[in-house]
């Protein structure tokens, strides 16, 4: 993972987790295209997995600790969820698209090697009130605004990392830290390009 290191990822735990995860777990996932174009899942087509650098970048900002209870919005290929689990976190991940949820849910590797990942089919804008509060929340699709419901589901001192839409049509990576008064402090990082968070009817 020298490439990622050279691009500025310094957290050794993040680098180790990425190094430990076999790419073949994810090779048949075409999540990005589906998320964007809403078309059928091309089974067997070896689509590339999420860009490891982006995954590493968000994970580093999240300051993951062992046993952290983390809510992820946008399961997709479950690569990001697996990185978090590999780092010792308990992961609750939500996917809005039924087909993607079904695929990940059925993967043998998650049931056996990563029982600490729990999969949910639902709307990430709503989070998982039943399981709140979370130590960390990670949004992996472009957010049009900072979802207030998700801020509510963070514990005091908890961290949320999200790519927030900016005026250029890309996203600015944000890290928010929840204060005891219920508000939050905000830090802005680099620009990225994510598929949009889906609103409206479930698919
Ligand atoms: N974390 C994923 C990234 C997938 S891309 C990975 O490691 O592969 C973003 C994902 O967010 C897509 O799967 C998309 O279907 C999902 N998504 C989009 N809007 C959503 C919403 N409102 N709630 C939950 N998931 C959503």
Short mmCIF file of C-alpha atoms and ligand atoms in Angstrom, two decimals:
data_model
loop_
_atom_site.label_atom_id
_atom_site.label_comp_id
_atom_site.label_asym_id
_atom_site.label_seq_id
_atom_site.Cartn_x
_atom_site.Cartn_y
_atom_site.Cartn_z
CA UNK A 1 0.00 0.00 0.00
CA UNK A 2 2.92 2.35 -0.70
CA UNK A 3 0.78 4.33 -3.14
CA UNK A 4 -1.71 5.23 -0.48
CA UNK A 5 1.06 6.02 1.97
CA UNK A 6 2.70 8.27 -0.60
CA UNK A 7 -0.58 10.08 -1.11
CA UNK A 8 -0.57 11.09 2.54
CA UNK A 9 -2.25 8.34 4.54
CA UNK A 10 -0.22 8.07 7.75
CA UNK A 11 -2.41 6.08 10.13
CA UNK A 12 -0.63 2.71 10.36
CA UNK A 13 -3.79 0.94 11.49
CA UNK A 14 -5.61 2.11 8.37
CA UNK A 15 -2.73 1.03 6.13
CA UNK A 16 -2.53 -2.37 7.84
CA UNK A 17 -6.29 -2.96 7.51
CA UNK A 18 -6.26 -2.13 3.81
CA UNK A 19 -3.28 -4.37 3.32
CA UNK A 20 -5.01 -7.26 5.10
CA UNK A 21 -8.18 -7.28 3.05
CA UNK A 22 -8.16 -9.50 -0.03
CA UNK A 23 -9.53 -7.64 -3.01
CA UNK A 24 -11.30 -10.73 -4.36
CA UNK A 25 -13.99 -10.38 -1.70
CA UNK A 26 -15.26 -7.40 -3.65
CA UNK A 27 -14.45 -8.05 -7.27
CA UNK A 28 -17.91 -8.67 -8.62
CA UNK A 29 -19.49 -5.56 -7.21
CA UNK A 30 -20.69 -2.85 -9.54
CA UNK A 31 -22.12 -0.66 -6.84
CA UNK A 32 -21.03 2.74 -8.12
CA UNK A 33 -22.62 2.45 -11.52
CA UNK A 34 -25.81 1.03 -10.07
CA UNK A 35 -26.01 3.75 -7.48
CA UNK A 36 -25.70 6.37 -10.14
CA UNK A 37 -27.63 4.91 -13.06
CA UNK A 38 -30.13 2.71 -11.30
CA UNK A 39 -29.72 -0.21 -13.66
CA UNK A 40 -29.48 -3.95 -13.19
CA UNK A 41 -26.59 -5.46 -11.33
CA UNK A 42 -24.11 -6.92 -13.84
CA UNK A 43 -23.30 -10.17 -12.10
CA UNK A 44 -19.91 -11.59 -12.97
CA UNK A 45 -18.65 -8.40 -14.52
CA UNK A 46 -15.43 -7.62 -12.71
CA UNK A 47 -16.09 -4.00 -11.86
CA UNK A 48 -13.41 -2.25 -9.91
CA UNK A 49 -13.90 -1.78 -6.21
CA UNK A 50 -14.07 1.54 -4.36
CA UNK A 51 -10.90 3.54 -4.68
CA UNK A 52 -8.75 2.42 -1.75
CA UNK A 53 -7.36 5.94 -1.33
CA UNK A 54 -10.79 7.42 -0.69
CA UNK A 55 -11.62 4.64 1.74
CA UNK A 56 -8.30 5.16 3.53
CA UNK A 57 -8.82 8.93 3.62
CA UNK A 58 -12.26 8.75 5.20
CA UNK A 59 -11.16 6.02 7.59
CA UNK A 60 -8.18 8.05 8.75
CA UNK A 61 -10.37 11.09 9.46
CA UNK A 62 -12.69 8.89 11.52
CA UNK A 63 -9.91 8.08 14.06
CA UNK A 64 -11.13 4.52 14.51
CA UNK A 65 -10.59 2.84 17.87
CA UNK A 66 -11.04 -0.83 18.74
CA UNK A 67 -14.66 -1.51 19.71
CA UNK A 68 -15.94 1.76 18.24
CA UNK A 69 -19.59 1.47 17.32
CA UNK A 70 -19.73 2.86 13.80
CA UNK A 71 -22.69 3.64 11.56
CA UNK A 72 -21.89 3.61 7.85
CA UNK A 73 -24.24 5.11 5.28
CA UNK A 74 -23.92 3.39 1.89
CA UNK A 75 -22.78 -0.23 2.15
CA UNK A 76 -22.07 -0.56 -1.58
CA UNK A 77 -19.47 -3.29 -1.99
CA UNK A 78 -18.95 -3.46 1.81
CA UNK A 79 -15.27 -2.75 1.27
CA UNK A 80 -15.31 0.26 3.59
CA UNK A 81 -17.31 -1.67 6.19
CA UNK A 82 -14.72 -4.43 6.04
CA UNK A 83 -11.84 -2.00 6.58
CA UNK A 84 -13.60 -0.70 9.69
CA UNK A 85 -14.28 -4.23 10.96
CA UNK A 86 -10.70 -5.24 10.29
CA UNK A 87 -9.67 -2.35 12.57
CA UNK A 88 -11.75 -3.82 15.37
CA UNK A 89 -14.86 -1.67 15.05
CA UNK A 90 -18.46 -2.85 15.33
CA UNK A 91 -20.09 -1.76 12.10
CA UNK A 92 -23.75 -1.01 11.36
CA UNK A 93 -24.06 -0.36 7.65
CA UNK A 94 -27.13 0.83 5.74
CA UNK A 95 -27.78 0.38 2.02
CA UNK A 96 -30.66 2.01 0.18
CA UNK A 97 -30.67 -0.31 -2.81
CA UNK A 98 -32.18 -3.71 -2.17
CA UNK A 99 -30.07 -5.57 -4.71
CA UNK A 100 -26.84 -4.37 -3.20
CA UNK A 101 -28.06 -5.12 0.29
CA UNK A 102 -29.05 -8.65 -0.73
CA UNK A 103 -25.72 -9.34 -2.37
CA UNK A 104 -23.59 -8.26 0.59
CA UNK A 105 -25.89 -9.91 3.08
CA UNK A 106 -25.45 -13.26 1.38
CA UNK A 107 -21.69 -13.17 1.12
CA UNK A 108 -20.24 -16.00 3.09
CA UNK A 109 -17.17 -14.01 4.12
CA UNK A 110 -19.16 -11.45 6.08
CA UNK A 111 -21.08 -14.00 8.06
CA UNK A 112 -17.94 -15.92 8.91
CA UNK A 113 -14.94 -13.66 8.93
CA UNK A 114 -16.63 -10.39 9.85
CA UNK A 115 -19.58 -11.11 12.16
CA UNK A 116 -19.07 -7.63 13.61
CA UNK A 117 -20.65 -6.10 10.48
CA UNK A 118 -24.43 -5.82 10.65
CA UNK A 119 -26.23 -5.08 7.37
CA UNK A 120 -29.40 -3.00 7.10
CA UNK A 121 -31.63 -2.18 4.18
CA UNK A 122 -32.97 1.33 4.59
CA UNK A 123 -32.53 5.05 4.20
CA UNK A 124 -29.27 6.46 5.46
CA UNK A 125 -30.83 9.89 5.97
CA UNK A 126 -32.74 8.32 8.86
CA UNK A 127 -29.84 6.42 10.40
CA UNK A 128 -30.59 3.65 12.89
CA UNK A 129 -32.35 5.24 15.88
CA UNK A 130 -32.73 1.87 17.62
CA UNK A 131 -28.98 1.36 17.79
CA UNK A 132 -27.94 4.95 18.53
CA UNK A 133 -25.84 6.55 19.88
CA UNK A 134 -22.81 5.80 17.73
CA UNK A 135 -19.18 6.68 18.42
CA UNK A 136 -18.64 7.42 14.76
CA UNK A 137 -20.75 7.91 11.62
CA UNK A 138 -19.37 7.63 8.11
CA UNK A 139 -21.30 8.75 5.03
CA UNK A 140 -19.94 7.23 1.82
CA UNK A 141 -22.22 8.95 -0.71
CA UNK A 142 -22.43 12.67 -1.48
CA UNK A 143 -24.57 14.40 1.14
CA UNK A 144 -26.63 17.44 0.08
CA UNK A 145 -26.54 18.73 3.68
CA UNK A 146 -25.40 17.52 7.12
CA UNK A 147 -28.31 15.26 8.11
CA UNK A 148 -29.55 16.53 11.50
CA UNK A 149 -30.98 13.12 12.39
CA UNK A 150 -27.51 11.61 12.06
CA UNK A 151 -25.99 14.32 14.26
CA UNK A 152 -28.57 13.37 16.88
CA UNK A 153 -27.44 9.74 16.67
CA UNK A 154 -23.83 10.63 17.51
CA UNK A 155 -22.67 10.44 21.11
CA UNK A 156 -21.12 13.53 22.69
CA UNK A 157 -17.53 13.68 21.46
CA UNK A 158 -18.49 11.43 18.56
CA UNK A 159 -17.21 12.04 15.04
CA UNK A 160 -19.00 12.08 11.69
CA UNK A 161 -17.12 12.15 8.38
CA UNK A 162 -19.03 13.04 5.23
CA UNK A 163 -18.51 14.32 1.69
CA UNK A 164 -20.72 17.43 1.52
CA UNK A 165 -21.87 18.89 -1.82
CA UNK A 166 -20.12 22.14 -2.67
CA UNK A 167 -20.79 24.79 -5.31
CA UNK A 168 -18.51 23.12 -7.87
CA UNK A 169 -20.62 19.97 -8.10
CA UNK A 170 -18.03 17.96 -6.16
CA UNK A 171 -17.86 17.35 -2.44
CA UNK A 172 -15.78 18.78 0.34
CA UNK A 173 -14.79 16.21 2.97
CA UNK A 174 -15.96 17.31 6.40
CA UNK A 175 -15.33 16.03 9.87
CA UNK A 176 -17.74 17.10 12.54
CA UNK A 177 -17.28 16.50 16.25
CA UNK A 178 -20.33 16.60 18.45
CA UNK A 179 -20.25 18.91 21.44
CA UNK A 180 -21.91 18.39 24.81
CA UNK A 181 -24.45 21.12 23.98
CA UNK A 182 -25.71 19.05 21.03
CA UNK A 183 -24.03 21.27 18.44
CA UNK A 184 -20.87 20.37 16.59
CA UNK A 185 -17.47 21.64 15.50
CA UNK A 186 -16.60 21.36 11.84
CA UNK A 187 -13.31 20.82 9.99
CA UNK A 188 -13.00 20.89 6.19
CA UNK A 189 -10.58 18.80 4.16
CA UNK A 190 -9.96 17.95 0.51
CA UNK A 191 -12.36 17.80 -2.39
CA UNK A 192 -13.68 14.46 -3.71
CA UNK A 193 -16.24 13.14 -6.13
CA UNK A 194 -18.87 10.72 -4.81
CA UNK A 195 -22.12 9.28 -6.15
CA UNK A 196 -25.12 11.10 -4.67
CA UNK A 197 -27.04 10.00 -1.60
CA UNK A 198 -30.37 8.79 -2.93
CA UNK A 199 -33.57 10.39 -1.75
CA UNK A 200 -37.16 9.32 -2.14
CA UNK A 201 -38.62 5.91 -2.67
CA UNK A 202 -36.57 2.81 -1.85
CA UNK A 203 -35.45 0.63 -4.74
N1 LIG B 1 -18.99 2.34 1.24
C1 LIG B 1 -19.16 1.82 -0.10
C2 LIG B 1 -19.28 2.97 -1.12
C3 LIG B 1 -20.39 2.72 -2.06
S1 LIG B 1 -20.92 4.03 -3.08
C4 LIG B 1 -18.08 0.82 -0.45
O1 LIG B 1 -17.15 0.61 0.32
O2 LIG B 1 -18.16 0.21 -1.52
C5 LIG B 1 -22.30 4.70 -2.17
C6 LIG B 1 -23.38 3.73 -1.76
O3 LIG B 1 -24.36 4.47 -1.04
C7 LIG B 1 -24.11 3.06 -2.92
O4 LIG B 1 -24.14 1.68 -2.69
C8 LIG B 1 -25.52 3.64 -2.83
O5 LIG B 1 -26.52 2.76 -3.27
C9 LIG B 1 -25.64 3.95 -1.34
N2 LIG B 1 -26.64 4.95 -0.99
C10 LIG B 1 -27.02 6.02 -1.73
N3 LIG B 1 -27.95 6.73 -1.07
C11 LIG B 1 -28.17 6.11 0.10
C12 LIG B 1 -29.04 6.36 1.21
N4 LIG B 1 -29.88 7.39 1.23
N5 LIG B 1 -28.98 5.50 2.25
C13 LIG B 1 -28.14 4.44 2.24
N6 LIG B 1 -27.31 4.15 1.23
C14 LIG B 1 -27.33 4.97 0.16
#
